[in-house]
mmCIF file of C-alpha atoms in Angstrom:
data_model
loop_
_atom_site.group_PDB
_atom_site.id
_atom_site.type_symbol
_atom_site.label_atom_id
_atom_site.label_comp_id
_atom_site.label_asym_id
_atom_site.label_seq_id
_atom_site.Cartn_x
_atom_site.Cartn_y
_atom_site.Cartn_z
ATOM 1 C CA MET A 222 90.719 95.679 80.607
ATOM 2 C CA ALA A 223 92.812 96.420 77.567
ATOM 3 C CA GLU A 224 96.561 96.474 78.016
ATOM 4 C CA VAL A 225 98.687 99.522 77.179
ATOM 5 C CA ALA A 226 101.898 99.205 75.153
ATOM 6 C CA ILE A 227 104.426 102.013 74.813
ATOM 7 C CA VAL A 228 105.872 101.422 71.324
ATOM 8 C CA ASP A 229 109.641 101.818 70.995
ATOM 9 C CA THR A 230 111.649 102.985 67.980
ATOM 10 C CA SER A 231 112.975 99.468 67.364
ATOM 11 C CA VAL A 232 109.418 98.253 66.830
ATOM 12 C CA LEU A 233 108.272 101.174 64.656
ATOM 13 C CA CYS A 234 111.338 100.829 62.403
ATOM 14 C CA ASN A 235 110.429 97.170 61.822
ATOM 15 C CA VAL A 236 106.774 97.996 61.148
ATOM 16 C CA LEU A 237 107.809 100.628 58.588
ATOM 17 C CA ASP A 238 110.334 98.114 57.165
ATOM 18 C CA ILE A 239 113.205 100.615 57.291
ATOM 19 C CA PRO A 240 116.312 99.091 55.675
ATOM 20 C CA LYS A 241 118.959 97.812 58.127
ATOM 21 C CA LEU A 242 116.499 98.354 61.005
ATOM 22 C CA ASN A 243 113.983 95.688 59.973
ATOM 23 C CA ASP A 244 115.684 92.396 60.875
ATOM 24 C CA GLU A 245 112.805 91.298 63.090
ATOM 25 C CA ARG A 246 109.947 92.539 60.929
ATOM 26 C CA GLU A 247 108.146 89.204 60.624
ATOM 27 C CA SER A 248 107.955 88.621 64.378
ATOM 28 C CA VAL A 249 107.058 92.288 65.026
ATOM 29 C CA MET A 250 104.195 92.150 62.528
ATOM 30 C CA GLU A 251 102.938 88.910 64.115
ATOM 31 C CA GLU A 252 103.035 90.494 67.554
ATOM 32 C CA LEU A 253 101.348 93.650 66.237
ATOM 33 C CA THR A 254 98.509 91.547 64.848
ATOM 34 C CA MET A 255 98.167 89.715 68.168
ATOM 35 C CA LEU A 256 98.184 92.937 70.198
ATOM 36 C CA LEU A 257 95.564 94.518 67.970
ATOM 37 C CA GLN A 258 93.356 91.428 68.212
ATOM 38 C CA GLN A 259 93.619 91.677 72.006
ATOM 39 C CA GLY A 260 92.576 95.323 71.895
ATOM 40 C CA THR A 261 95.892 96.583 73.267
ATOM 41 C CA HIS A 262 96.217 100.374 73.239
ATOM 42 C CA LEU A 263 99.452 101.298 71.434
ATOM 43 C CA LEU A 264 101.050 104.589 72.453
ATOM 44 C CA LEU A 265 103.746 106.279 70.382
ATOM 45 C CA PRO A 266 105.986 108.648 72.388
ATOM 46 C CA MET A 267 107.327 111.756 70.682
ATOM 47 C CA ALA A 268 110.878 110.449 71.234
ATOM 48 C CA VAL A 269 110.009 107.503 68.984
ATOM 49 C CA VAL A 270 108.710 109.871 66.315
ATOM 50 C CA TYR A 271 111.936 111.912 66.496
ATOM 51 C CA GLU A 272 114.258 108.894 66.575
ATOM 52 C CA THR A 273 112.491 107.123 63.700
ATOM 53 C CA GLY A 274 112.633 110.307 61.623
ATOM 54 C CA ASN A 275 116.359 110.560 62.347
ATOM 55 C CA HIS A 276 116.933 106.965 61.233
ATOM 56 C CA ILE A 277 115.090 107.662 57.981
ATOM 57 C CA ALA A 278 117.120 110.827 57.376
ATOM 58 C CA HIS A 279 120.291 108.700 57.494
ATOM 59 C CA ILE A 280 119.253 106.273 54.746
ATOM 60 C CA THR A 281 122.033 106.641 52.182
ATOM 61 C CA ASP A 282 119.999 106.116 48.997
ATOM 62 C CA GLY A 283 118.091 109.355 48.353
ATOM 63 C CA ARG A 284 115.198 107.625 46.567
ATOM 64 C CA TYR A 285 114.645 105.259 49.522
ATOM 65 C CA ARG A 286 115.110 108.124 51.967
ATOM 66 C CA ARG A 287 112.328 110.130 50.314
ATOM 67 C CA TRP A 288 110.037 107.095 49.976
ATOM 68 C CA PHE A 289 110.434 106.133 53.659
ATOM 69 C CA ALA A 290 110.120 109.765 54.747
ATOM 70 C CA LYS A 291 106.772 110.018 52.960
ATOM 71 C CA LEU A 292 105.638 106.663 54.379
ATOM 72 C CA PHE A 293 106.640 107.795 57.875
ATOM 73 C CA VAL A 294 104.869 111.146 57.556
ATOM 74 C CA GLY A 295 101.714 109.435 56.334
ATOM 75 C CA GLU A 296 101.722 106.943 59.208
ATOM 76 C CA VAL A 297 102.316 109.584 61.875
ATOM 77 C CA GLN A 298 99.635 111.823 60.354
ATOM 78 C CA LYS A 299 97.199 108.886 60.448
ATOM 79 C CA ALA A 300 98.080 108.308 64.096
ATOM 80 C CA ILE A 301 97.468 111.974 64.933
ATOM 81 C CA ALA A 302 94.104 111.776 63.144
ATOM 82 C CA GLY A 303 93.155 108.602 65.037
ATOM 83 C CA GLU A 304 93.313 106.438 61.906
ATOM 84 C CA ALA A 305 96.294 104.247 62.863
ATOM 85 C CA PRO A 306 96.719 101.425 65.363
ATOM 86 C CA TRP A 307 98.628 103.735 67.723
ATOM 87 C CA THR A 308 98.105 107.073 69.364
ATOM 88 C CA VAL A 309 100.844 109.699 69.334
ATOM 89 C CA LEU A 310 101.488 110.975 72.837
ATOM 90 C CA GLN A 311 101.514 114.686 73.501
ATOM 91 C CA VAL A 312 104.736 116.651 73.349
ATOM 92 C CA PRO A 313 106.092 116.704 76.908
ATOM 93 C CA THR A 314 105.681 119.849 78.951
ATOM 94 C CA LEU A 315 108.690 121.830 80.111
ATOM 95 C CA GLU A 316 107.965 120.590 83.632
ATOM 96 C CA GLU A 317 108.114 116.976 82.435
ATOM 97 C CA VAL A 318 111.392 117.565 80.598
ATOM 98 C CA ALA A 319 112.817 119.259 83.708
ATOM 99 C CA GLU A 320 111.826 116.194 85.762
ATOM 100 C CA TRP A 321 113.382 113.843 83.184
ATOM 101 C CA LEU A 322 116.620 115.805 83.342
ATOM 102 C CA THR A 323 116.905 115.092 87.064
ATOM 103 C CA HIS A 324 116.992 111.379 86.186
ATOM 104 C CA PHE A 325 119.351 111.704 83.232
ATOM 105 C CA PRO A 326 122.739 111.403 84.977
ATOM 106 C CA GLU A 327 121.737 108.033 86.453
ATOM 107 C CA SER A 328 120.145 106.965 83.171
ATOM 108 C CA ALA A 329 123.313 107.859 81.283
ATOM 109 C CA MET A 330 125.338 105.727 83.682
ATOM 110 C CA HIS A 331 123.214 102.761 82.583
ATOM 111 C CA GLY A 332 123.710 103.562 78.893
ATOM 112 C CA ALA A 333 120.213 104.973 78.300
ATOM 113 C CA GLY A 334 120.028 108.288 76.477
ATOM 114 C CA MET A 335 117.361 110.955 76.684
ATOM 115 C CA GLY A 336 115.173 109.175 74.135
ATOM 116 C CA ASP A 337 115.086 105.961 76.160
ATOM 117 C CA LEU A 338 114.695 107.908 79.389
ATOM 118 C CA SER A 339 111.692 109.775 77.978
ATOM 119 C CA ILE A 340 110.118 106.465 76.901
ATOM 120 C CA ILE A 341 110.630 105.084 80.405
ATOM 121 C CA GLN A 342 109.109 108.220 81.893
ATOM 122 C CA GLU A 343 106.088 107.874 79.563
ATOM 123 C CA TRP A 344 105.746 104.300 80.847
ATOM 124 C CA GLU A 345 105.780 105.606 84.432
ATOM 125 C CA LYS A 346 103.169 108.229 83.556
ATOM 126 C CA SER A 347 100.971 105.643 81.832
ATOM 127 C CA ARG A 348 101.202 103.361 84.879
ATOM 128 C CA ARG A 349 99.782 106.190 86.974
ATOM 129 C CA LEU A 350 97.059 106.952 84.410
ATOM 130 C CA PHE A 351 96.032 103.304 83.990
ATOM 131 C CA PRO A 352 96.612 101.676 87.406
ATOM 132 C CA ASN A 353 94.252 98.779 86.685
ATOM 133 C CA ARG A 354 95.845 97.795 83.368
ATOM 134 C CA ARG A 355 99.005 96.083 82.289
ATOM 135 C CA VAL A 356 101.367 98.760 80.938
ATOM 136 C CA PHE A 357 104.553 97.710 79.146
ATOM 137 C CA ILE A 358 107.212 99.009 76.803
ATOM 138 C CA TRP A 359 107.126 97.062 73.551
ATOM 139 C CA SER A 360 110.743 97.081 72.475
ATOM 140 C CA LEU A 361 113.311 94.851 70.852
ATOM 141 C CA ASP A 362 116.009 96.492 72.995
ATOM 142 C CA THR A 363 116.690 94.333 76.041
ATOM 143 C CA HIS A 364 117.252 97.314 78.348
ATOM 144 C CA LEU A 365 113.645 98.441 77.758
ATOM 145 C CA GLN A 366 111.917 95.065 77.757
ATOM 146 C CA GLY A 367 111.740 94.765 81.542
ATOM 147 C CA TYR A 368 109.350 97.689 81.883
ATOM 148 C CA ASP A 369 106.128 95.795 82.402
ATOM 149 C CA SER A 370 103.608 96.352 85.164
ATOM 150 C CA HIS A 371 100.651 94.175 85.985
ATOM 151 C CA PRO A 372 97.825 95.414 88.226
#
């Protein structure tokens, strides 16, 4: 069965080649190619969409900012339309956010903000939805790399 990868902001920023957030682009693109060849399902949490958009909004050069903003919009629109290698996950429900908030104080004590917590919670949800598949967070951030379940 195909594996499921929850794509993190660190990966998407490298794929989009965002300046100062693209140091590992070559290895990310190689891994992306490998994952696609293996038929891995790539899921893009809304937190990643928000965080990536925020990074783009902080690009200092206005011309680059606009260019990357348009590139980003196009890629996310393709994902929503099913024309990209990843699928954008649904906006979380209020019940899901309320549940995440119960975990936030502990998460904050480990240095993980709400964005990371929501990605971890999407990983947990995906594990329940796909119990017979490997589900992992594809991230360059070491604190997210350990989230990997094998059936």
